[in-house]
PDB file of C-alpha atoms in Angstrom:
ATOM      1  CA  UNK A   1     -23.199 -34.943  18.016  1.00 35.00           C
ATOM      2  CA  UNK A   2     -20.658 -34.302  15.548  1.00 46.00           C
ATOM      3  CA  UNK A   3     -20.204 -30.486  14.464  1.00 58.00           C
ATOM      4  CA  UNK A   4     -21.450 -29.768  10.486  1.00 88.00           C
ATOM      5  CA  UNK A   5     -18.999 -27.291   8.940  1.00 93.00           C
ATOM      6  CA  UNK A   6     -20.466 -25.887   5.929  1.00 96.00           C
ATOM      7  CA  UNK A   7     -17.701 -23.654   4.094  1.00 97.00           C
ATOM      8  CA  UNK A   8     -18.592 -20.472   2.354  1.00 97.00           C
ATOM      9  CA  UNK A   9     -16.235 -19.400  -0.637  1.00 95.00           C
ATOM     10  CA  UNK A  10     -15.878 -17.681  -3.852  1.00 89.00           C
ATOM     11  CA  UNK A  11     -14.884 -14.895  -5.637  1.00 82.00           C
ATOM     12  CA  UNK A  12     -13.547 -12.232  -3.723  1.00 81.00           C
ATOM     13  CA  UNK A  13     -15.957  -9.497  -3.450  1.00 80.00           C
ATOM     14  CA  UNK A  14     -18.936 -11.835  -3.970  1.00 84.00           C
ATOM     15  CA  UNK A  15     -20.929 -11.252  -0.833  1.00 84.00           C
ATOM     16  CA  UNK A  16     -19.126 -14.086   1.614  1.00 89.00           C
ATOM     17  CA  UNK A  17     -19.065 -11.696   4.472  1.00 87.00           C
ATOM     18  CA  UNK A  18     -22.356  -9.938   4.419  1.00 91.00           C
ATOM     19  CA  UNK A  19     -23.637 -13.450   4.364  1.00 94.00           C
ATOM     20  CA  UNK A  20     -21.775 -14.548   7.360  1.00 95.00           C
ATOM     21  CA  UNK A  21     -22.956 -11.336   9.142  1.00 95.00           C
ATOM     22  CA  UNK A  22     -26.274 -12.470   8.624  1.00 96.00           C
ATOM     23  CA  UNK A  23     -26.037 -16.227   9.560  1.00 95.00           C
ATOM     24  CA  UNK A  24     -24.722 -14.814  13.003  1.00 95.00           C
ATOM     25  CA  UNK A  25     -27.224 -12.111  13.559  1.00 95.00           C
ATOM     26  CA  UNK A  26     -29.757 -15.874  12.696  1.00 92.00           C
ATOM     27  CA  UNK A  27     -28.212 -17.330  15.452  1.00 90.00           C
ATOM     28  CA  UNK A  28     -25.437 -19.366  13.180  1.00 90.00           C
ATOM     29  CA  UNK A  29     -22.294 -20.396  14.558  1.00 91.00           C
ATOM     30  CA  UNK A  30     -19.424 -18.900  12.430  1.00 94.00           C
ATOM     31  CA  UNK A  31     -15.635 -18.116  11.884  1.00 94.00           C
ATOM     32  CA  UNK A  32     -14.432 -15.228  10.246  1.00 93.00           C
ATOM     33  CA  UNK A  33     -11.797 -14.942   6.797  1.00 92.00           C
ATOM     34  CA  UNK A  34      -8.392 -15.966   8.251  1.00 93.00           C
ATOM     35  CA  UNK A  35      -7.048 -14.090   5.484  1.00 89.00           C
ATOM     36  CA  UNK A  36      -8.925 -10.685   5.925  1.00 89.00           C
ATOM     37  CA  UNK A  37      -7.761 -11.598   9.870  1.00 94.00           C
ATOM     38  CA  UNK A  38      -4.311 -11.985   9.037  1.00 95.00           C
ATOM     39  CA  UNK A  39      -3.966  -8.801   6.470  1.00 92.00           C
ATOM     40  CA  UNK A  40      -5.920  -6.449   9.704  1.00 91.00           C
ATOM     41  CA  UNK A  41      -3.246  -7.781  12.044  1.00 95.00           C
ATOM     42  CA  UNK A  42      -0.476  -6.890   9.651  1.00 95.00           C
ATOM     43  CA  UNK A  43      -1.528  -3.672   8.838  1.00 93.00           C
ATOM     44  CA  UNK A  44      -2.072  -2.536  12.387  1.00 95.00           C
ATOM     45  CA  UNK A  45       1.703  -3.938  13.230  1.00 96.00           C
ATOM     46  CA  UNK A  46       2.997  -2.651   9.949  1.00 95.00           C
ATOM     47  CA  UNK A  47       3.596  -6.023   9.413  1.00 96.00           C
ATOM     48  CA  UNK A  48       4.840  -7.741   6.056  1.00 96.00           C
ATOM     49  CA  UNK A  49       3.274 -10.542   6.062  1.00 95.00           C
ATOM     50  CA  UNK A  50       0.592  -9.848   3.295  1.00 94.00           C
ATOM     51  CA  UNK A  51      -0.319 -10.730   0.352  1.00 90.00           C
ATOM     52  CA  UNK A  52       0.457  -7.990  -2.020  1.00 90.00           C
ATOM     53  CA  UNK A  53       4.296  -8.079  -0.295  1.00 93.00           C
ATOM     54  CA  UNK A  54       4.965 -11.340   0.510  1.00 93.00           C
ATOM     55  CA  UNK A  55       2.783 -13.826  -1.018  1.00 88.00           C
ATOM     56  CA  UNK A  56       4.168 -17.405   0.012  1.00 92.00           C
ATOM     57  CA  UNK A  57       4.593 -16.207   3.401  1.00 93.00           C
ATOM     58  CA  UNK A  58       0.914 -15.138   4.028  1.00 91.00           C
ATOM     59  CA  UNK A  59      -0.447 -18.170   2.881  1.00 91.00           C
ATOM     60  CA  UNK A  60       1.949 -20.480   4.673  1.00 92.00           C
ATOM     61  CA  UNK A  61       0.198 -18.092   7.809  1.00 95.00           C
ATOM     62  CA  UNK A  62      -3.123 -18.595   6.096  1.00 93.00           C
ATOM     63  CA  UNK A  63      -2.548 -22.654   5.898  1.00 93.00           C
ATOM     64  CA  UNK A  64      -1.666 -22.612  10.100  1.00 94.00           C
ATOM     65  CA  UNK A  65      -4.616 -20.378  10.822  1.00 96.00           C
ATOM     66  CA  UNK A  66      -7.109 -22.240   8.689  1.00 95.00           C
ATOM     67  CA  UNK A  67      -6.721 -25.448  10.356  1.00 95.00           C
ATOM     68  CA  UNK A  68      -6.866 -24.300  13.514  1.00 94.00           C
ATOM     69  CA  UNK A  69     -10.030 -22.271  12.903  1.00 94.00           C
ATOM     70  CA  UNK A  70     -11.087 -25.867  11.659  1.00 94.00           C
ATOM     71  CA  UNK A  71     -10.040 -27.938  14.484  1.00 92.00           C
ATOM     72  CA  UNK A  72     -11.376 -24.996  17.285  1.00 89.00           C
ATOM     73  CA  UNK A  73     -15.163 -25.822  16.262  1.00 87.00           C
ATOM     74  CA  UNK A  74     -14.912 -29.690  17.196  1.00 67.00           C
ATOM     75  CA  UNK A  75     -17.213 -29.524  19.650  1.00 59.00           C
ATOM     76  CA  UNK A  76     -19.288 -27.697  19.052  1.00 62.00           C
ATOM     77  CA  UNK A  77     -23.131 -29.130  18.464  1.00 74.00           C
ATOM     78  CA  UNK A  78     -24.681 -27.148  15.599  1.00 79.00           C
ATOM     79  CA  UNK A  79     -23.936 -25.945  12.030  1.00 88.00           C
ATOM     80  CA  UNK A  80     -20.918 -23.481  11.862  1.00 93.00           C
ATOM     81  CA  UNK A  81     -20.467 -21.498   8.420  1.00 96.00           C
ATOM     82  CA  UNK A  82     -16.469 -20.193   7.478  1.00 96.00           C
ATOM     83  CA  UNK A  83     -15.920 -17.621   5.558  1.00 94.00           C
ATOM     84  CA  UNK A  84     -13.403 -19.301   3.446  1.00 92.00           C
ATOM     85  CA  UNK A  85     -10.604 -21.841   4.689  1.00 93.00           C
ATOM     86  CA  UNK A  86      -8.141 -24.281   4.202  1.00 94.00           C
ATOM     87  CA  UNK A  87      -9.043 -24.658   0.468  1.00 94.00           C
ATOM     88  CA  UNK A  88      -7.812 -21.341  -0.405  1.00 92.00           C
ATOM     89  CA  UNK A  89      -4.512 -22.149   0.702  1.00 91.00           C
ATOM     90  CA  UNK A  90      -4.924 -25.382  -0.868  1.00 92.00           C
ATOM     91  CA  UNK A  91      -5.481 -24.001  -4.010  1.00 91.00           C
ATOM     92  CA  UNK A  92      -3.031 -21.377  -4.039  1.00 90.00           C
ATOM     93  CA  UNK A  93      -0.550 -24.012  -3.260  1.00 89.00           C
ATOM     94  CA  UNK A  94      -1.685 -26.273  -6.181  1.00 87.00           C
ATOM     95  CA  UNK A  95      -1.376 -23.552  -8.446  1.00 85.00           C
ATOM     96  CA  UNK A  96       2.090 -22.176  -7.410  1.00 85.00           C
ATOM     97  CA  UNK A  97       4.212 -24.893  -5.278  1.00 81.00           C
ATOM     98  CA  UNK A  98       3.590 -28.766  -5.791  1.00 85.00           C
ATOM     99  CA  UNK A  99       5.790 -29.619  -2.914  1.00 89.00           C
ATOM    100  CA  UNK A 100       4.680 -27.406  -0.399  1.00 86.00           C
ATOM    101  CA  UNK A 101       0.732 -28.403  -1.737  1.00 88.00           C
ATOM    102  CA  UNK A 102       1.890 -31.700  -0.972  1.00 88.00           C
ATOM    103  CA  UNK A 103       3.137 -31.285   2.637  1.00 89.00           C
ATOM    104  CA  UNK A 104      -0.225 -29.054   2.997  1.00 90.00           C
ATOM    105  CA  UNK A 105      -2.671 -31.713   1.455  1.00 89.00           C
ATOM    106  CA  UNK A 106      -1.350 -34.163   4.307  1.00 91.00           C
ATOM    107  CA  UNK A 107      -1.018 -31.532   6.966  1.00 89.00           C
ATOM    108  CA  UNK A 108      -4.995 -30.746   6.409  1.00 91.00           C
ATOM    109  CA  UNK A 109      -5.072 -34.815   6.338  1.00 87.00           C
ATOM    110  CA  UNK A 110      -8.464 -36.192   6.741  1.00 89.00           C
ATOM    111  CA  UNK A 111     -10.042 -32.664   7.648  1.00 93.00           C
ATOM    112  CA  UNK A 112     -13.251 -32.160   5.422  1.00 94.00           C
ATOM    113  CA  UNK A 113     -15.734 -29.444   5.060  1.00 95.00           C
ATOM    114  CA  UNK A 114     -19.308 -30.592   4.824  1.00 93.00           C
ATOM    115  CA  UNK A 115     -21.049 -30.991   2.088  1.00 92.00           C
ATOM    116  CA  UNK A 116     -22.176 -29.056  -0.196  1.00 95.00           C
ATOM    117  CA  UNK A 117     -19.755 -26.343   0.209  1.00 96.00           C
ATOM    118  CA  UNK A 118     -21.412 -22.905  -0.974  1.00 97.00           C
ATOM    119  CA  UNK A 119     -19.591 -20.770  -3.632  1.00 96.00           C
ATOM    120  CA  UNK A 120     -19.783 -17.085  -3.944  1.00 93.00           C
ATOM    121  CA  UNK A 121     -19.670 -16.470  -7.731  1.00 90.00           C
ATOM    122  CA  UNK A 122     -17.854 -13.779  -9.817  1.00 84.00           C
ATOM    123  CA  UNK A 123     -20.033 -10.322  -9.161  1.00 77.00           C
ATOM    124  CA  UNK A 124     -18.875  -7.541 -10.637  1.00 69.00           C
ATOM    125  CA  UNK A 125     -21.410  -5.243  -9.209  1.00 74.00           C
ATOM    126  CA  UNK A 126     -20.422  -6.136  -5.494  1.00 66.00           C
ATOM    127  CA  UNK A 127     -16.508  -5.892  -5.650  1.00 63.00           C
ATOM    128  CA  UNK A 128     -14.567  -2.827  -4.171  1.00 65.00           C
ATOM    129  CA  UNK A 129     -11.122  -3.266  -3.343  1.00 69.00           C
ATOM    130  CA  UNK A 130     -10.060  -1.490  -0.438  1.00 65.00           C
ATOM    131  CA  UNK A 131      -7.489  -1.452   1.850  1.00 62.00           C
ATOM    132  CA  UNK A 132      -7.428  -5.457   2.857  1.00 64.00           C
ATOM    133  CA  UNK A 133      -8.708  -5.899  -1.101  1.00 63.00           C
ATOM    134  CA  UNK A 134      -5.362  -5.135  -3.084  1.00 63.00           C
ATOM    135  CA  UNK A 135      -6.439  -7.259  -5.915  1.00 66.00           C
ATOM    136  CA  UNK A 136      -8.741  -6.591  -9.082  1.00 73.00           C
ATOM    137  CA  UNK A 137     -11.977  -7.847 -10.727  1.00 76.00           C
ATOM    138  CA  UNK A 138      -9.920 -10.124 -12.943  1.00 81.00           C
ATOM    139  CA  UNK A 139      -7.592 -11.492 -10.516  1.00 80.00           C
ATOM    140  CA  UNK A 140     -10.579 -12.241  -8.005  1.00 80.00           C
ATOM    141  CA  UNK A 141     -12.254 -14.596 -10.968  1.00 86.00           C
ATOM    142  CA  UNK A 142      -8.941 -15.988 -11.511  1.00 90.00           C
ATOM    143  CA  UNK A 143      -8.599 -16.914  -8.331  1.00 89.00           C
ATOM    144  CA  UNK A 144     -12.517 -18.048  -7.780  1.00 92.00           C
ATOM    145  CA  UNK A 145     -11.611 -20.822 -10.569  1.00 93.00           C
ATOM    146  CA  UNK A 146      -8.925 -21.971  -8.585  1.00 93.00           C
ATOM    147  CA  UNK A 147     -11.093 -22.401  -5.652  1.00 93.00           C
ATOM    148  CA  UNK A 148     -13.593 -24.199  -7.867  1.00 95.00           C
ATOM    149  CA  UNK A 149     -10.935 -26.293  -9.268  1.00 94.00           C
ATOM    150  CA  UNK A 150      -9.475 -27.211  -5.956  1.00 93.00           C
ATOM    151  CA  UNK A 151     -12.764 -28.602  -4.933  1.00 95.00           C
ATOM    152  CA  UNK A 152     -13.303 -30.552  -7.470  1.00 95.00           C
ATOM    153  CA  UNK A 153     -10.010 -31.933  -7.114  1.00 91.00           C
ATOM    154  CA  UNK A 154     -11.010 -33.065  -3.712  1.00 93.00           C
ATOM    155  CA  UNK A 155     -14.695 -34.220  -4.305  1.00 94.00           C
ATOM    156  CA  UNK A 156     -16.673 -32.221  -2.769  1.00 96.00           C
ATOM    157  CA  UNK A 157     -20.510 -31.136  -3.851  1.00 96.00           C
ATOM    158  CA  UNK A 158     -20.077 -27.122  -4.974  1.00 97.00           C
ATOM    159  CA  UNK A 159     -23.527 -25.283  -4.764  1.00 97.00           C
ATOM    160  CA  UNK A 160     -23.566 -21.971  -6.224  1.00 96.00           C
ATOM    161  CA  UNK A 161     -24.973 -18.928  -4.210  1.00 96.00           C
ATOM    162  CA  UNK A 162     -27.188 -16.996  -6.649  1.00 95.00           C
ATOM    163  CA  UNK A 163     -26.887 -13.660  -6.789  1.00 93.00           C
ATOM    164  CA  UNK A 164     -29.608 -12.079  -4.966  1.00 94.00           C
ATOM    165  CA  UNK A 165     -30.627 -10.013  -1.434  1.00 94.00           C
ATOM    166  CA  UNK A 166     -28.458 -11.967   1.590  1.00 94.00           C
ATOM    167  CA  UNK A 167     -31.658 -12.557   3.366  1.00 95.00           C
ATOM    168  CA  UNK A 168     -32.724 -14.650   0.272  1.00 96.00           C
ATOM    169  CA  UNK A 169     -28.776 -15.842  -0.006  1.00 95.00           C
ATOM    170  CA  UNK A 170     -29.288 -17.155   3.658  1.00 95.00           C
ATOM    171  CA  UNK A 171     -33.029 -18.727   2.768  1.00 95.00           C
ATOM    172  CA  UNK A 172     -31.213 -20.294  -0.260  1.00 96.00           C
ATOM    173  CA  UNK A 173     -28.453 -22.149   2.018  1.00 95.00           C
ATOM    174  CA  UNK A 174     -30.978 -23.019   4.657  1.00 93.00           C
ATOM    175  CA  UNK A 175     -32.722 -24.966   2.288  1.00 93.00           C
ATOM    176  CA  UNK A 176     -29.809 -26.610   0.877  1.00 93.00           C
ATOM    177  CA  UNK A 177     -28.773 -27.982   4.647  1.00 90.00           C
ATOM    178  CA  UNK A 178     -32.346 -28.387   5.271  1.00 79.00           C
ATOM    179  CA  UNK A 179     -31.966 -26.314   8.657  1.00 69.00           C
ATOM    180  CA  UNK A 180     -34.809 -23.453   9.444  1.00 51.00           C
TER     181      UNK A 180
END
């Protein structure tokens, strides 16, 4: 039995990683941020590769490490959630570099998230930026439109999150799936 890989994405700050917490404490396969992965490992190197210092290069990391987050769950036989993915990349490549969101669109080839995908809306009330979070409110919404964007540019079914307690969030995409 084929793997379901539900994707879980948004606005920064929106409550995508309390909500993977609690789909694993449930029992829920999932895979951590790539990006929030990428930015710890930098930090603890004293690495450059981030995105407040080097922008292009952390998502040409992001783009590697997405797909192969996507490709390790293959076998596995029951939903997995991500916290975020290869769309980000996708979109930040649309928005900034058509030739190298070219060579990425056919490098993520026929990969697809399932559908829906679930998207973390804009909430101000939620969003500190700390030190993996260089970014502001505004340039978090900016970039949640380009993630909304993106995936209507490649067809797939958004559902948004409503803003509420994660335990209710988590209710909320469990009936979507139709998994208890």
């Amino acid at each position: 039995m084929a793997s379901s890989r539900y994707l879980i994405t948004g606005c920064s700050g929106g409550g995508k990683s309390s909500l993977i917490d609690a789909l694993l404490i449930k029992g829920y396969a999932v895979v951590p941020e790539a990006g929030r992965m990428i930015v710890q490992e930098q930090l603890a190197i004293g690495g450059k590769i981030l995105p407040w210092l080097d922008m292009t290069s952390f998502v040409r990391r992001l783009s590697q490490d997405s797909i192969e987050q996507f490709d390790h769950v293959n076998d596995l036989d029951r939903p997995t959630f991500f916290d975020r993915g290869f769309i980000e990349a996708l979109a930040y490549w649309r928005s900034s570099d058509s030739q190298a969101f070219l060579a990425f669109k056919d490098e993520v080839g026929g990969r697809r998230y399932s559908d829906p995908v679930f998207v973390t809306p804009p909430w101000p009330e939620l969003f500190v930026d700390d030190a993996e979070r260089r970014h502001d409110f505004s340039a978090a919404v900016k970039e949640y439109h380009l993630i909304c964007e993106t995936l209507t540019d490649f067809n797939y079914r958004q559902v948004e999150i409503p803003r509420m307690p994660v335990r209710d969030r988590v209710e909320f995409i469990m009936r979507q799936i139709d998994i208890a």
